XYZ file of C-alpha atoms in Angstrom:
704
model
C 79.057 -103.764 14.115
C 79.702 -103.707 17.619
C 83.561 -102.345 17.141
C 82.181 -99.599 15.037
C 79.660 -98.720 17.650
C 82.281 -98.478 20.239
C 84.734 -96.401 18.194
C 81.390 -93.990 17.503
C 81.132 -93.544 21.086
C 84.627 -92.499 21.401
C 84.197 -89.212 19.356
C 80.504 -87.865 20.686
C 82.309 -84.508 21.654
C 83.039 -83.631 18.083
C 79.386 -83.732 17.133
C 78.660 -81.405 20.060
C 81.387 -78.809 18.872
C 80.313 -79.005 15.668
C 76.881 -78.110 16.829
C 78.348 -75.297 19.092
C 80.144 -74.005 16.119
C 77.250 -74.376 13.804
C 74.851 -72.601 16.327
C 77.701 -69.773 16.988
C 77.838 -69.246 13.173
C 73.788 -68.790 13.242
C 73.704 -66.385 15.904
C 76.821 -64.380 14.438
C 74.952 -64.718 11.253
C 72.090 -63.280 12.859
C 73.657 -60.865 14.676
C 75.197 -59.462 11.421
C 72.008 -59.631 9.583
C 69.328 -58.758 12.003
C 71.300 -56.337 14.599
C 69.815 -52.656 14.711
C 71.770 -50.625 12.548
C 69.848 -47.361 12.818
C 72.602 -45.623 11.033
C 72.440 -47.572 7.760
C 68.430 -46.461 7.878
C 69.142 -42.769 8.543
C 72.142 -42.818 6.025
C 69.717 -44.216 2.945
C 67.542 -41.145 3.690
C 70.031 -38.548 4.038
C 69.362 -35.222 1.990
C 71.095 -34.991 -1.246
C 71.536 -32.132 -3.418
C 68.681 -31.306 -5.766
C 69.719 -30.628 -9.529
C 67.276 -28.140 -10.929
C 66.907 -27.726 -14.811
C 64.719 -25.344 -16.835
C 62.338 -26.308 -19.680
C 64.837 -26.736 -22.504
C 67.355 -28.929 -19.949
C 69.551 -26.292 -18.741
C 71.019 -26.619 -15.572
C 69.978 -23.875 -13.319
C 71.244 -24.884 -9.903
C 72.810 -27.921 -7.919
C 71.735 -26.862 -4.124
C 74.071 -27.244 -1.767
C 72.790 -28.610 1.570
C 72.825 -26.825 5.135
C 76.568 -27.323 5.713
C 77.468 -26.249 2.428
C 78.303 -29.614 0.935
C 77.002 -30.284 -2.400
C 76.195 -34.055 -2.727
C 74.182 -35.310 -6.106
C 72.672 -38.791 -6.237
C 73.053 -40.734 -9.688
C 71.685 -44.130 -9.862
C 74.284 -46.776 -10.388
C 72.800 -47.555 -14.161
C 73.337 -44.222 -15.234
C 76.896 -43.672 -13.984
C 79.219 -44.951 -16.827
C 80.878 -48.226 -16.575
C 83.997 -46.732 -16.846
C 83.625 -44.447 -13.631
C 82.522 -47.715 -11.495
C 85.457 -49.823 -12.703
C 87.871 -47.013 -12.193
C 87.007 -46.792 -8.623
C 86.902 -50.510 -8.216
C 90.158 -50.871 -9.684
C 91.599 -47.979 -7.305
C 90.137 -48.802 -4.183
C 88.905 -52.721 -4.023
C 89.960 -54.880 -6.838
C 87.938 -58.227 -5.256
C 84.915 -56.175 -4.417
C 82.532 -58.498 -6.149
C 84.313 -61.768 -4.515
C 84.607 -60.871 -0.981
C 81.882 -60.456 1.736
C 82.791 -57.163 3.202
C 86.352 -57.978 4.421
C 88.935 -59.114 2.027
C 91.415 -61.461 4.062
C 94.049 -61.562 1.348
C 94.041 -57.547 0.932
C 94.522 -57.510 4.637
C 97.434 -59.850 4.651
C 99.231 -58.234 1.832
C 98.819 -54.825 3.605
C 100.431 -56.512 6.609
C 103.293 -57.868 4.720
C 103.965 -54.546 2.455
C 103.857 -52.578 5.864
C 106.260 -54.738 7.773
C 108.612 -54.415 4.715
C 108.650 -50.968 4.312
C 108.388 -50.363 8.188
C 105.317 -48.073 7.445
C 101.904 -47.721 6.705
C 102.076 -48.111 2.583
C 99.186 -49.727 2.240
C 95.631 -50.290 3.382
C 93.073 -52.876 3.449
C 89.718 -51.171 3.561
C 87.261 -52.425 0.834
C 84.741 -50.287 -0.345
C 82.335 -51.559 1.835
C 84.424 -50.790 4.603
C 84.750 -47.158 3.499
C 81.142 -47.059 2.933
C 80.668 -48.407 6.863
C 83.318 -45.808 8.018
C 81.238 -42.682 5.601
C 77.902 -43.915 7.214
C 79.605 -44.172 11.068
C 82.751 -41.712 11.133
C 85.668 -42.782 13.111
C 86.157 -41.083 16.408
C 89.603 -41.974 16.392
C 92.319 -44.175 14.577
C 92.703 -47.498 16.550
C 92.549 -51.066 16.079
C 89.027 -50.697 17.812
C 87.685 -48.473 15.154
C 89.212 -50.868 12.577
C 87.276 -54.006 13.821
C 84.186 -51.749 14.121
C 84.234 -50.909 10.519
C 84.900 -54.623 9.039
C 81.795 -55.487 11.540
C 79.741 -52.937 9.974
C 80.879 -53.676 6.569
C 80.089 -57.603 7.303
C 76.523 -56.388 8.135
C 75.985 -54.038 5.009
C 76.912 -57.125 2.717
C 74.134 -59.012 4.781
C 71.503 -56.252 4.245
C 72.307 -55.079 0.819
C 73.286 -56.314 -2.743
C 76.861 -55.638 -4.014
C 75.176 -53.004 -6.487
C 73.353 -51.291 -3.971
C 76.687 -50.963 -2.046
C 78.369 -49.514 -4.849
C 75.773 -47.190 -5.580
C 75.663 -46.004 -2.042
C 79.649 -45.690 -1.918
C 79.887 -43.777 -5.267
C 76.995 -40.971 -4.273
C 78.686 -40.393 -0.891
C 82.448 -40.634 -1.231
C 84.056 -37.446 -0.149
C 86.167 -35.238 -2.521
C 86.826 -32.667 0.233
C 86.041 -29.056 -0.397
C 82.584 -29.622 0.586
C 81.992 -31.985 -2.181
C 80.725 -35.561 -2.034
C 79.672 -38.482 -4.530
C 81.223 -38.847 -7.993
C 78.538 -36.603 -9.993
C 79.294 -33.568 -7.787
C 83.033 -34.477 -7.727
C 83.274 -34.598 -11.777
C 81.147 -31.289 -11.489
C 83.503 -29.338 -9.000
C 86.860 -30.365 -10.541
C 86.306 -31.027 -14.356
C 83.180 -28.518 -14.745
C 81.440 -31.787 -16.563
C 78.972 -34.441 -15.968
C 80.157 -37.803 -15.583
C 79.343 -38.875 -19.105
C 81.476 -36.126 -20.305
C 84.709 -37.133 -18.940
C 87.635 -37.901 -20.319
C 89.470 -41.352 -19.821
C 92.524 -39.372 -18.037
C 89.644 -37.037 -15.697
C 87.865 -40.724 -14.743
C 91.397 -41.961 -13.428
C 92.305 -38.851 -11.508
C 88.896 -38.631 -10.224
C 88.983 -42.206 -8.794
C 92.437 -41.221 -6.969
C 91.070 -38.012 -5.699
C 89.332 -39.352 -2.515
C 92.527 -41.008 -1.153
C 94.043 -37.551 -0.569
C 91.957 -34.669 -1.470
C 94.429 -31.861 -0.579
C 96.863 -33.131 -3.335
C 94.474 -32.077 -5.941
C 93.714 -28.610 -4.583
C 94.778 -27.354 -7.824
C 92.096 -28.516 -9.739
C 89.458 -27.259 -6.925
C 87.653 -23.917 -7.549
C 88.288 -23.886 -11.233
C 84.400 -24.510 -12.284
C 81.444 -22.525 -10.550
C 78.185 -24.376 -9.963
C 75.261 -22.498 -12.171
C 73.465 -19.838 -10.104
C 70.478 -19.152 -12.234
C 66.937 -18.089 -10.882
C 68.251 -17.347 -7.472
C 65.309 -15.827 -5.874
C 62.705 -18.261 -7.193
C 64.458 -21.055 -6.143
C 65.190 -19.707 -2.741
C 61.346 -19.441 -2.720
C 60.904 -23.050 -3.812
C 63.035 -24.068 -0.827
C 60.428 -22.831 1.460
C 57.370 -24.735 -0.127
C 57.071 -28.057 1.730
C 55.329 -29.678 -1.293
C 58.513 -29.233 -3.390
C 60.460 -31.718 -0.992
C 63.768 -30.301 -2.230
C 66.935 -32.127 -0.920
C 64.622 -35.374 -1.389
C 64.691 -35.501 -5.072
C 67.840 -35.765 -7.347
C 66.407 -33.597 -10.102
C 63.528 -31.096 -10.614
C 62.514 -29.844 -13.894
C 61.003 -26.271 -13.875
C 58.572 -24.933 -16.530
C 60.841 -21.816 -16.722
C 63.030 -20.805 -19.408
C 66.384 -19.377 -19.073
C 66.985 -17.394 -22.373
C 63.693 -15.607 -21.307
C 64.763 -14.997 -17.846
C 67.815 -13.832 -18.974
C 66.526 -11.070 -21.516
C 64.045 -10.201 -18.493
C 66.828 -9.523 -16.157
C 68.731 -7.396 -18.948
C 65.859 -5.317 -19.408
C 65.088 -4.810 -15.809
C 68.779 -3.928 -15.386
C 68.962 -1.819 -18.214
C 65.622 0.376 -17.097
C 67.034 0.712 -13.542
C 70.496 1.795 -14.714
C 68.645 4.546 -17.129
C 66.795 6.238 -14.262
C 69.691 5.751 -11.722
C 69.898 9.578 -11.383
C 66.107 9.358 -10.492
C 67.049 7.233 -7.394
C 65.443 4.177 -9.062
C 67.944 1.429 -8.123
C 65.848 -1.669 -8.107
C 62.686 -3.929 -9.459
C 61.231 -7.230 -9.820
C 59.454 -8.921 -12.580
C 57.383 -12.197 -12.311
C 55.712 -13.871 -15.330
C 53.373 -16.816 -15.320
C 51.185 -19.078 -17.624
C 47.802 -17.946 -16.951
C 46.553 -21.823 -18.137
C 48.645 -23.803 -15.736
C 49.841 -21.442 -13.310
C 53.338 -21.920 -13.939
C 56.107 -19.512 -13.285
C 58.320 -18.517 -16.468
C 60.102 -15.631 -15.312
C 61.201 -14.832 -11.492
C 63.871 -11.952 -11.020
C 63.543 -10.647 -7.651
C 65.968 -7.491 -7.936
C 68.064 -5.891 -10.713
C 71.107 -8.067 -9.502
C 71.160 -10.688 -7.026
C 74.912 -9.825 -6.650
C 74.332 -6.354 -5.785
C 75.140 -5.600 -2.107
C 74.817 -2.098 -2.028
C 71.206 -2.047 -3.171
C 70.510 -5.107 -1.449
C 69.879 -7.276 -4.296
C 69.509 -10.555 -2.565
C 65.852 -9.388 -1.115
C 63.216 -10.854 -2.950
C 61.107 -8.017 -4.649
C 58.565 -10.430 -5.936
C 57.703 -11.147 -2.264
C 58.328 -8.151 -0.607
C 54.873 -6.191 0.317
C 54.682 -2.745 -1.428
C 51.776 -0.130 -2.443
C 50.769 -1.081 -5.741
C 48.735 2.115 -6.346
C 46.209 1.827 -9.066
C 47.044 -1.574 -10.233
C 44.608 -2.959 -7.731
C 41.600 -1.117 -9.101
C 40.426 -3.829 -11.540
C 39.376 -6.343 -8.580
C 37.310 -3.188 -7.307
C 35.707 -2.572 -10.391
C 34.969 -6.580 -11.252
C 33.204 -6.387 -7.774
C 31.271 -3.410 -8.743
C 29.672 -5.245 -11.530
C 28.525 -7.725 -9.614
C 27.115 -5.183 -7.118
C 24.669 -3.326 -9.210
C 26.829 -1.070 -11.466
C 26.870 -1.306 -15.181
C 29.009 -1.205 -18.122
C 26.992 1.862 -18.982
C 26.910 3.445 -15.507
C 28.272 7.062 -15.030
C 30.563 7.506 -12.040
C 31.059 11.098 -10.484
C 34.843 12.417 -10.869
C 34.013 15.487 -8.732
C 35.457 17.142 -5.472
C 34.231 14.486 -2.931
C 35.008 13.879 0.776
C 34.733 10.518 2.242
C 34.622 9.075 5.686
C 33.679 10.321 9.168
C 36.591 10.851 11.851
C 39.130 10.091 9.093
C 37.926 12.543 6.509
C 39.465 11.169 2.969
C 39.395 13.713 0.127
C 41.065 11.566 -2.820
C 42.834 13.327 -5.790
C 43.148 12.429 -9.386
C 46.996 11.999 -10.650
C 46.736 14.881 -12.501
C 44.817 17.091 -9.994
C 41.879 17.155 -12.647
C 37.850 16.380 -12.231
C 36.537 15.008 -15.311
C 33.118 15.224 -13.971
C 30.537 12.285 -15.236
C 32.591 9.508 -16.407
C 31.624 6.263 -18.184
C 32.363 3.195 -15.757
C 34.834 1.871 -18.530
C 36.805 5.173 -18.902
C 36.951 5.738 -15.098
C 38.917 2.079 -15.025
C 41.084 2.157 -18.067
C 42.051 5.560 -17.466
C 42.974 4.876 -13.651
C 40.676 7.980 -12.552
C 41.012 7.760 -8.408
C 37.774 9.696 -7.202
C 35.346 7.082 -9.108
C 37.203 4.116 -7.573
C 36.868 5.601 -3.806
C 33.048 6.349 -4.569
C 32.674 2.768 -5.699
C 34.367 1.407 -2.727
C 32.411 3.947 -0.568
C 28.963 2.813 -2.592
C 30.042 -1.153 -1.888
C 31.479 -1.310 1.412
C 35.127 -1.705 2.487
C 34.290 -5.282 4.324
C 32.785 -6.527 1.161
C 35.782 -5.394 -0.800
C 38.107 -7.101 1.773
C 36.531 -10.512 1.401
C 36.730 -10.246 -2.285
C 40.577 -9.549 -2.037
C 41.021 -12.345 0.563
C 39.306 -14.728 -1.823
C 41.892 -13.600 -4.654
C 44.567 -14.498 -2.334
C 45.873 -11.258 -1.053
C 47.088 -12.551 2.385
C 49.284 -9.635 2.838
C 46.420 -7.196 3.563
C 44.666 -9.268 6.308
C 46.366 -7.216 9.319
C 46.366 -3.795 7.548
C 43.944 -0.600 7.996
C 43.811 1.192 5.171
C 40.312 2.755 4.947
C 39.057 3.916 1.681
C 42.675 4.388 0.470
C 42.751 0.561 -0.422
C 40.548 1.744 -3.548
C 43.799 3.382 -4.677
C 45.937 0.394 -3.597
C 46.888 1.903 -0.308
C 47.488 -1.356 1.354
C 50.814 -3.233 0.945
C 50.709 -6.623 -1.366
C 53.506 -9.067 -2.924
C 53.974 -9.051 -6.756
C 53.183 -12.475 -6.443
C 49.711 -11.937 -5.266
C 49.359 -9.289 -7.811
C 50.169 -11.343 -10.715
C 48.131 -14.383 -9.581
C 45.171 -12.228 -8.738
C 45.382 -10.530 -12.015
C 45.560 -13.869 -14.083
C 41.788 -14.358 -12.682
C 40.569 -12.082 -15.596
C 42.044 -14.088 -18.714
C 41.152 -17.309 -16.517
C 37.499 -16.343 -16.900
C 37.257 -15.488 -13.016
C 38.713 -18.886 -11.781
C 41.899 -18.698 -9.517
C 44.799 -20.994 -10.029
C 43.513 -22.793 -7.060
C 40.383 -23.427 -8.727
C 37.965 -21.229 -6.847
C 35.470 -19.029 -8.786
C 35.866 -15.497 -7.620
C 34.189 -13.431 -10.477
C 31.191 -14.477 -12.640
C 32.732 -15.214 -16.402
C 31.349 -12.637 -18.040
C 32.459 -10.206 -15.159
C 36.231 -11.614 -16.085
C 35.869 -11.048 -19.687
C 34.349 -7.516 -19.516
C 37.284 -6.150 -17.106
C 39.519 -7.871 -19.601
C 37.838 -5.872 -22.649
C 38.187 -2.610 -20.520
C 42.074 -3.155 -19.850
C 42.599 -3.794 -23.240
C 40.848 -0.513 -24.921
C 43.172 1.951 -25.857
C 40.250 4.279 -26.599
C 38.848 4.078 -23.054
C 42.473 4.587 -21.876
C 43.173 7.858 -24.145
C 41.701 10.350 -21.195
C 44.150 9.360 -18.594
C 47.210 7.992 -20.609
C 46.608 9.071 -24.306
C 47.546 6.634 -27.298
C 50.949 5.340 -25.722
C 52.581 2.848 -27.714
C 53.506 1.377 -24.367
C 50.198 -0.405 -24.538
C 50.267 -1.427 -28.104
C 50.707 -4.941 -29.134
C 49.798 -7.245 -32.359
C 47.682 -9.540 -30.048
C 44.954 -8.971 -27.540
C 46.679 -7.620 -24.305
C 45.628 -5.826 -21.294
C 47.442 -3.608 -18.947
C 47.117 -1.727 -15.689
C 49.644 0.519 -13.662
C 49.945 2.012 -10.654
C 52.156 4.373 -8.416
C 52.192 4.605 -5.142
C 51.243 8.038 -3.046
C 54.800 8.730 -1.928
C 56.352 7.609 -5.249
C 58.207 4.886 -3.709
C 56.890 2.046 -5.975
C 55.745 2.146 -9.450
C 53.973 -1.102 -10.914
C 52.922 -2.652 -13.883
C 50.469 -5.253 -14.789
C 49.677 -6.945 -18.041
C 48.398 -9.996 -19.550
C 47.436 -11.859 -22.810
C 45.226 -14.706 -23.030
C 48.093 -17.092 -22.286
C 50.569 -14.965 -20.088
C 50.542 -12.660 -16.982
C 53.513 -10.442 -16.303
C 53.896 -7.949 -13.320
C 56.846 -5.495 -12.771
C 57.554 -3.564 -9.550
C 60.434 -0.847 -9.501
C 61.506 1.211 -6.486
C 64.042 1.238 -3.449
C 64.110 -1.549 -0.974
C 65.387 0.978 1.365
C 61.916 2.868 0.871
C 63.400 6.161 -0.391
C 61.134 7.922 -2.976
C 61.809 8.078 -6.901
C 62.610 11.506 -8.139
C 61.926 13.360 -11.132
C 59.630 12.609 -13.831
C 59.367 9.058 -13.493
C 56.039 6.957 -13.253
C 54.443 3.588 -14.230
C 55.091 3.655 -18.018
C 58.850 2.695 -16.726
C 57.596 -0.645 -16.072
C 54.950 -0.963 -18.270
C 57.718 -0.883 -20.948
C 59.284 -3.894 -19.644
C 56.038 -5.684 -18.979
C 54.980 -5.129 -22.713
C 58.520 -6.422 -23.981
C 58.445 -9.552 -21.921
C 54.597 -10.306 -22.835
C 55.749 -9.737 -26.846
C 58.599 -11.961 -26.222
C 56.571 -14.795 -24.603
C 53.988 -14.479 -27.500
C 56.593 -14.753 -30.145
C 58.474 -17.617 -28.116
C 55.411 -19.864 -27.869
C 52.307 -18.159 -27.225
C 49.005 -18.697 -28.972
C 47.938 -15.042 -29.816
C 44.121 -15.833 -28.674
C 41.633 -13.162 -28.548
C 40.495 -12.548 -25.344
C 36.753 -14.278 -25.049
C 33.756 -12.073 -25.506
C 31.182 -11.901 -22.926
C 28.065 -14.259 -23.526
C 25.301 -12.224 -21.390
C 26.115 -8.834 -22.700
C 25.635 -7.315 -26.008
C 27.131 -4.059 -27.772
C 24.651 -1.234 -28.070
C 25.350 2.299 -28.894
C 25.093 4.503 -25.905
C 25.230 8.593 -25.180
C 29.022 9.060 -24.454
C 28.305 11.432 -21.845
C 25.313 9.735 -19.921
C 25.519 6.213 -20.717
C 21.802 6.139 -22.018
C 20.035 5.171 -25.006
C 21.280 7.998 -27.245
C 18.499 10.503 -28.362
C 18.325 13.155 -31.254
C 20.290 15.907 -29.182
C 23.028 13.316 -28.210
C 26.041 14.388 -30.031
C 28.562 11.657 -29.612
C 27.751 8.049 -29.111
C 29.637 4.738 -28.296
C 29.187 1.261 -28.367
C 28.976 -0.277 -24.845
C 28.056 -3.788 -23.638
C 24.866 -3.790 -21.838
C 23.111 -7.343 -20.549
C 20.817 -8.765 -23.092
C 18.105 -8.676 -20.741
C 17.953 -5.020 -20.248
C 18.691 -3.878 -23.799
C 15.215 -3.093 -24.423
C 14.532 -1.184 -21.149
C 17.742 0.720 -21.829
C 16.601 4.479 -20.426
C 16.634 7.375 -22.995
C 19.101 10.213 -22.539
C 17.613 12.832 -20.422
C 20.565 14.478 -20.016
C 20.765 16.243 -23.893
C 17.501 18.310 -24.230
C 16.833 20.772 -26.742
C 20.320 21.182 -27.937
C 21.428 21.616 -24.061
C 23.189 19.762 -21.872
C 21.696 19.533 -18.196
C 23.949 17.843 -15.791
C 22.288 16.404 -12.528
C 22.329 18.035 -9.437
C 25.254 16.142 -7.803
C 27.625 17.479 -10.675
C 27.018 21.221 -9.650
C 30.529 21.388 -7.551
C 32.357 20.410 -10.243
C 29.975 22.248 -12.724
C 30.818 25.562 -11.171
C 35.024 25.008 -10.811
C 35.330 26.566 -14.071
C 33.018 28.034 -17.127
C 31.296 25.041 -18.839
C 28.787 24.450 -21.482
C 25.228 23.578 -20.225
C 23.350 23.842 -17.000
C 22.777 22.037 -14.101
C 19.439 20.423 -13.452
C 18.401 21.039 -9.921
C 15.406 19.835 -7.891
C 15.583 16.478 -9.276
C 16.543 14.437 -6.109
C 15.608 14.842 -2.273
C 17.358 17.305 -0.305
C 20.933 15.937 0.964
C 24.142 17.473 2.630
C 26.764 16.375 0.835
C 29.576 17.814 2.661
C 30.498 17.262 5.581
C 29.365 14.171 6.328
C 27.678 12.994 9.463
C 30.234 12.155 12.088
C 32.826 14.442 10.739
C 35.709 15.792 12.904
C 37.600 18.951 12.438
C 40.255 20.545 13.834
C 40.679 24.366 14.703
C 44.027 25.890 14.165
C 44.248 29.155 16.883
C 47.812 29.726 15.881
C 49.076 32.672 14.243
C 45.903 34.799 14.533
C 43.900 32.519 11.959
C 40.738 32.252 13.929
C 39.083 34.831 12.144
C 39.694 33.069 8.759
C 38.629 29.697 9.301
C 35.484 28.758 8.037
C 33.562 25.616 7.609
C 31.853 24.831 3.822
C 28.437 23.229 4.182
C 27.410 21.945 0.618
C 23.767 20.378 -0.067
C 21.923 19.193 -3.224
C 18.514 18.138 -4.132
C 15.483 19.928 -2.720
C 12.344 21.150 -4.456
C 12.777 24.756 -4.367
C 15.506 27.361 -5.522
C 16.438 28.715 -2.226
C 17.955 27.069 1.174
C 18.049 28.046 4.850
C 20.598 26.560 7.148
C 20.423 26.345 10.945
C 23.421 25.826 13.303
C 22.366 24.153 16.670
C 18.990 25.334 16.283
C 19.727 29.073 15.190
C 19.042 30.274 11.721
C 22.636 31.135 10.001
C 21.531 32.116 6.556
C 19.968 31.434 3.318
C 21.121 30.712 -0.125
C 20.107 30.389 -3.633
C 21.359 27.365 -5.594
C 23.760 25.656 -5.859
C 23.466 25.381 -2.122
C 26.834 26.206 -0.340
C 27.472 27.957 3.026
C 30.616 29.154 4.424
C 30.122 29.126 8.414
C 32.814 30.511 11.079
C 34.264 27.465 13.150
C 33.688 27.566 17.021
C 34.932 24.268 18.907
C 32.275 21.847 20.382
C 29.595 19.461 18.677
C 27.230 21.312 16.289
C 23.862 20.056 14.757
C 23.726 21.531 11.086
C 20.263 21.430 9.523
C 19.505 22.619 5.832
C 15.932 23.290 5.029
C 14.495 23.373 1.294
C 10.631 24.006 1.310
C 9.288 21.096 3.444
C 12.118 19.211 3.169
C 15.007 19.095 5.746
C 18.261 17.165 6.154
C 20.856 17.348 9.243
C 24.479 16.290 10.091
C 26.133 16.445 13.465
C 29.895 17.279 13.479
C 32.802 17.979 16.006
C 35.020 20.765 15.796
C 38.056 20.342 18.337
């Protein structure tokens, strides 16, 4: 025992050395495993190209990254075994046997290179190659090689072999702005990984070694490039998180998109001589809010006509397409479905005098609420906005999502679509009506019955006939509603349409702002809207009817006055009246004794030409109709026109048959009904007063 103990005393240094070595190994292992490796963390979350598919699985686009590279991600279990095996055999046969650095491969490479006296073989493992992809070389040197080996060991200590292989196969560079085996297969062979033949897999595994040798295969296949405007829009939506997800499946349908694009291109081509060069189409599912068709121009590749501009997102004047939103508000602010609106010569405003005209330059006199909207008459719309108030209407439009209008000063022309809005805003807002007054965001903007009544009006061919006749453009075998609009200077023509399931909008015009010439109108985009609606309903629609209003009931009313019909009312129609007011409907006072007696507010219209009937005066208080209080006029003293310039004063109401007019307190004349006076103009402020019996009304105007 003593000798043995003495022997042990001879070798205590070996134990210490072993301990030091063990400690060193532990430290080295700790450094490998736990040293900071921020490059790896960043690499795991680097951007990837998102593959975007339509509802039927058709590939629409593979998004290029900011630097132009396409780098798709495919999980390892979805990469075919043959592809994985080909790359392992080509790059690192002992991949599953080493720990990041293959010493036997290094020795073989050294021997081969020494025998040939040149570099004929490398010793980089797949893990080392991945390390070089994560931290690219700054130079070719022994120092960089050692760095790669060190990082390879760190990778092996932190990731499983399958994780390393997955990262490598999804990031291996193929040159030509292509990275990863999925993008490589698509770029060089126009195929998915599962569609590759054996010889193509073998070639694919060899390309990363020297991509330039395979330039002949490059560029033979193009990535699909469908829905360019819509996908560009989605890139701006943070919630979509593009470049963070490998795949995105959209509810759009490529075949329907193609047909819509063809329709748009055909119509713009047909009217090219009318300087109509572009257009945009948007179709949405009214139930879900999902986009089905999004074509921002007639052709994305048309550089001459700025085809890359997205007409769905460009603000334009929509014209009368905006009127349904105003009429919906009017129904909730005291106007009735049987209300009669004036379509007569009228002036609105104060400093900025506004005199609207109908598109056909005609005045229709008294017009029922339904007909005024369906036939798109301008003066009743401005009348409604003037009565309701511009601020209240702006608030309603804001709740509908018209953000484009927030900083626009439009005045009363807003009733006729004088502000600029996007097609996206229009279609989303129009969808509120078949959605019973609720936006896609879940906000109630109109009462349920209001929304249903607007659907009923805009789907009524009889009410539309005054303005458009019985056009087949608006005829479908299912319930559908339409509204069209033309901008004042004919820069833009717009059409909206909807069934219970789909809403479609079409804008046509020129991105340059040039006016359209010749006999073109909103029937052109309306034809496209109709065809797309029919296409959608045939492909997958429900053909459901619009819902009936619950608080209203159809009753007969006089077609002229909107009142309960009397014995002398020649024509009657059915109209919706609130159930609670049905019994209190006022009897028609316009038809008496076989004669029509129009209210006095229609006197200006009545005298425009010879009409049947009379105007019933003296039923209202005296009021100066024109000019309005605070109006401002400008005196033209050029060309000897001074003596011809006179101001027309119109008044209505009053209990007597004659009236007197005073200007600045001085008597200026007397007239019989209808009350109108022609007064010479002079500069300055003028106090104008009309007296009828004991009644007086006055206005203050400015002449400059």
